[in-house]
Amino acid sequence: MTLLSQLPSEGASIAELARRLGVSAPTAHQWVHELVALGAVTVESDPRSARSKLVLLSEAGVRRRAETMEILAGLEDALAGRIGADAVTALRAALEAPWGSPEAAAADADLATRQRR
């Protein structure tokens, strides 16, 4: 669901998807591979760069993304019903804030673990 919700209509490289999702490139590559197998996305040569591949939604992927976005909207509405619309807006802002790279976060967590020992 996460990858489909973050994939722009014009497509994106795996590296761009990894940045958008806050995961490593190998993780994004694995997710793309799984979605290709499910028929939700295709991987094609990027017309702007001979060395890059572009991940694009297939027709099935467009339908899946619409379903995904409906599910996410429903979850957000349910959460707003429980904690209030203002709290959901604040939560979204916090989650969308730049947290730094996943690698830096992992290094920070590792350092914090070692300091507690």
Coordinates of N, CA, C and O in Angstrom, one line a residue, residues 12-66:
A12 N 8.5 6.8 -11.3 CA 9.6 7.2 -10.5 C 10.7 6.1 -10.6 O 10.4 4.9 -10.8
S13 N 11.9 6.5 -10.4 CA 13.0 5.5 -10.3 C 12.9 4.8 -9.0 O 12.3 5.3 -8.0
I14 N 13.6 3.7 -8.9 CA 13.6 3.0 -7.6 C 14.3 3.8 -6.5 O 13.9 3.8 -5.4
A15 N 15.3 4.5 -6.9 CA 16.0 5.4 -6.0 C 15.1 6.5 -5.4 O 15.1 6.8 -4.2
E16 N 14.3 7.1 -6.3 CA 13.4 8.1 -5.9 C 12.3 7.5 -5.0 O 11.9 8.1 -4.0
L17 N 11.8 6.3 -5.3 CA 10.8 5.6 -4.4 C 11.4 5.4 -3.1 O 10.8 5.6 -2.0
A18 N 12.7 4.9 -3.0 CA 13.3 4.6 -1.7 C 13.4 5.9 -0.9 O 13.1 5.9 0.3
R19 N 13.7 7.0 -1.5 CA 13.8 8.3 -0.8 C 12.4 8.7 -0.3 O 12.2 9.1 0.8
R20 N 11.4 8.6 -1.2 CA 10.0 8.9 -0.8 C 9.5 8.1 0.4 O 8.8 8.5 1.2
L21 N 9.9 6.8 0.4 CA 9.4 5.9 1.4 C 10.3 5.8 2.6 O 9.9 5.2 3.6
G22 N 11.5 6.4 2.5 CA 12.4 6.3 3.7 C 12.9 5.0 3.9 O 13.1 4.6 5.1
V23 N 13.2 4.2 2.8 CA 13.7 2.9 3.0 C 15.0 2.8 2.1 O 15.3 3.7 1.3
S24 N 15.7 1.7 2.2 CA 16.9 1.5 1.4 C 16.5 1.2 0.0 O 15.4 0.7 -0.3
A25 N 17.4 1.4 -0.9 CA 17.2 1.1 -2.3 C 16.9 -0.4 -2.5 O 16.0 -0.8 -3.2
P26 N 17.7 -1.3 -1.8 CA 17.4 -2.7 -2.0 C 15.9 -3.1 -1.5 O 15.3 -3.9 -2.1
T27 N 15.5 -2.4 -0.4 CA 14.1 -2.7 0.1 C 13.1 -2.2 -1.0 O 12.2 -3.0 -1.3
A28 N 13.3 -1.0 -1.5 CA 12.4 -0.5 -2.6 C 12.4 -1.4 -3.8 O 11.4 -1.7 -4.4
H29 N 13.6 -1.9 -4.1 CA 13.7 -2.8 -5.3 C 12.9 -4.1 -5.0 O 12.2 -4.6 -5.9
Q30 N 13.0 -4.6 -3.8 CA 12.3 -5.9 -3.5 C 10.8 -5.6 -3.6 O 10.0 -6.4 -4.1
W31 N 10.3 -4.5 -3.1 CA 8.9 -4.2 -3.1 C 8.4 -4.0 -4.6 O 7.4 -4.5 -4.9
V32 N 9.2 -3.4 -5.4 CA 8.9 -3.2 -6.8 C 8.8 -4.6 -7.5 O 7.9 -4.8 -8.2
H33 N 9.8 -5.4 -7.2 CA 9.8 -6.8 -7.8 C 8.5 -7.5 -7.4 O 7.9 -8.2 -8.3
E34 N 8.1 -7.4 -6.2 CA 6.9 -8.1 -5.7 C 5.6 -7.5 -6.4 O 4.7 -8.2 -6.8
L35 N 5.6 -6.2 -6.6 CA 4.5 -5.5 -7.3 C 4.5 -5.9 -8.8 O 3.4 -5.9 -9.4
V36 N 5.6 -6.0 -9.4 CA 5.7 -6.5 -10.8 C 5.1 -7.9 -10.9 O 4.3 -8.1 -11.8
A37 N 5.4 -8.7 -10.0 CA 4.9 -10.1 -10.0 C 3.4 -10.1 -9.8 O 2.7 -11.0 -10.4
L38 N 2.9 -9.2 -9.1 CA 1.4 -9.1 -8.9 C 0.7 -8.3 -10.0 O -0.5 -8.2 -10.1
G39 N 1.5 -7.8 -10.9 CA 0.9 -7.0 -12.1 C 0.5 -5.6 -11.8 O -0.2 -5.0 -12.5
A40 N 0.9 -5.1 -10.6 CA 0.5 -3.7 -10.2 C 1.4 -2.6 -10.8 O 0.9 -1.5 -11.0
V41 N 2.7 -3.0 -11.1 CA 3.6 -2.0 -11.7 C 4.4 -2.6 -12.8 O 4.4 -3.9 -12.9
T42 N 4.9 -1.8 -13.7 CA 5.8 -2.2 -14.7 C 7.1 -1.4 -14.5 O 7.1 -0.4 -13.9
V43 N 8.2 -2.0 -15.0 CA 9.5 -1.3 -15.0 C 10.0 -1.2 -16.4 O 10.1 -2.1 -17.1
E44 N 10.2 0.1 -16.8 CA 10.6 0.4 -18.2 C 11.8 1.3 -18.2 O 12.1 1.9 -17.2
S45 N 12.4 1.4 -19.3 CA 13.6 2.3 -19.5 C 13.1 3.7 -19.3 O 12.0 4.1 -19.8
D46 N 13.8 4.5 -18.6 CA 13.5 5.9 -18.4 C 13.9 6.7 -19.7 O 15.1 6.7 -20.0
P47 N 13.0 7.4 -20.3 CA 13.3 8.1 -21.6 C 14.2 9.3 -21.3 O 14.9 9.7 -22.2
R48 N 14.4 9.7 -20.0 CA 15.2 10.9 -19.7 C 16.6 10.4 -19.4 O 17.5 11.2 -19.3
S49 N 16.8 9.1 -19.1 CA 18.1 8.6 -18.7 C 18.3 7.2 -19.1 O 17.6 6.3 -18.7
A50 N 19.3 7.0 -20.0 CA 19.5 5.6 -20.5 C 19.9 4.6 -19.4 O 19.7 3.4 -19.6
R51 N 20.5 5.1 -18.3 CA 20.9 4.2 -17.3 C 19.8 3.9 -16.2 O 20.0 3.0 -15.4
S52 N 18.7 4.6 -16.3 CA 17.7 4.5 -15.2 C 16.5 3.7 -15.7 O 16.2 3.7 -16.9
K53 N 15.8 3.1 -14.8 CA 14.5 2.4 -15.0 C 13.5 3.2 -14.3 O 13.7 3.9 -13.3
L54 N 12.3 3.2 -14.9 CA 11.1 3.9 -14.4 C 10.1 2.9 -13.9 O 9.7 2.0 -14.7
V55 N 9.6 3.1 -12.7 CA 8.5 2.3 -12.2 C 7.2 3.0 -12.5 O 7.1 4.1 -12.1
L56 N 6.3 2.3 -13.2 CA 5.1 2.9 -13.6 C 3.9 2.0 -13.1 O 4.0 0.8 -13.1
L57 N 2.8 2.6 -12.8 CA 1.6 1.8 -12.5 C 1.0 1.2 -13.8 O 1.0 1.8 -14.8
S58 N 0.6 -0.1 -13.6 CA -0.1 -0.8 -14.7 C -1.6 -0.4 -14.5 O -1.9 0.3 -13.6
E59 N -2.4 -0.8 -15.4 CA -3.9 -0.6 -15.3 C -4.4 -1.2 -14.0 O -5.2 -0.5 -13.3
A60 N -3.9 -2.4 -13.7 CA -4.3 -3.0 -12.4 C -3.8 -2.2 -11.2 O -4.4 -2.1 -10.2
G61 N -2.6 -1.6 -11.4 CA -2.0 -0.8 -10.3 C -2.8 0.5 -10.1 O -2.9 0.9 -8.9
V62 N -3.3 1.1 -11.1 CA -4.1 2.3 -11.0 C -5.3 1.9 -10.2 O -5.7 2.7 -9.3
R63 N -6.0 0.8 -10.5 CA -7.1 0.4 -9.7 C -6.7 0.1 -8.2 O -7.4 0.5 -7.3
R64 N -5.6 -0.6 -8.1 CA -5.2 -0.9 -6.7 C -4.9 0.3 -5.9 O -5.1 0.4 -4.7
R65 N -4.2 1.3 -6.6 CA -3.9 2.6 -5.9 C -5.2 3.3 -5.5 O -5.2 3.8 -4.4
A66 N -6.2 3.3 -6.3 CA -7.4 4.0 -6.0 C -8.0 3.3 -4.7 O -8.5 3.9 -3.8

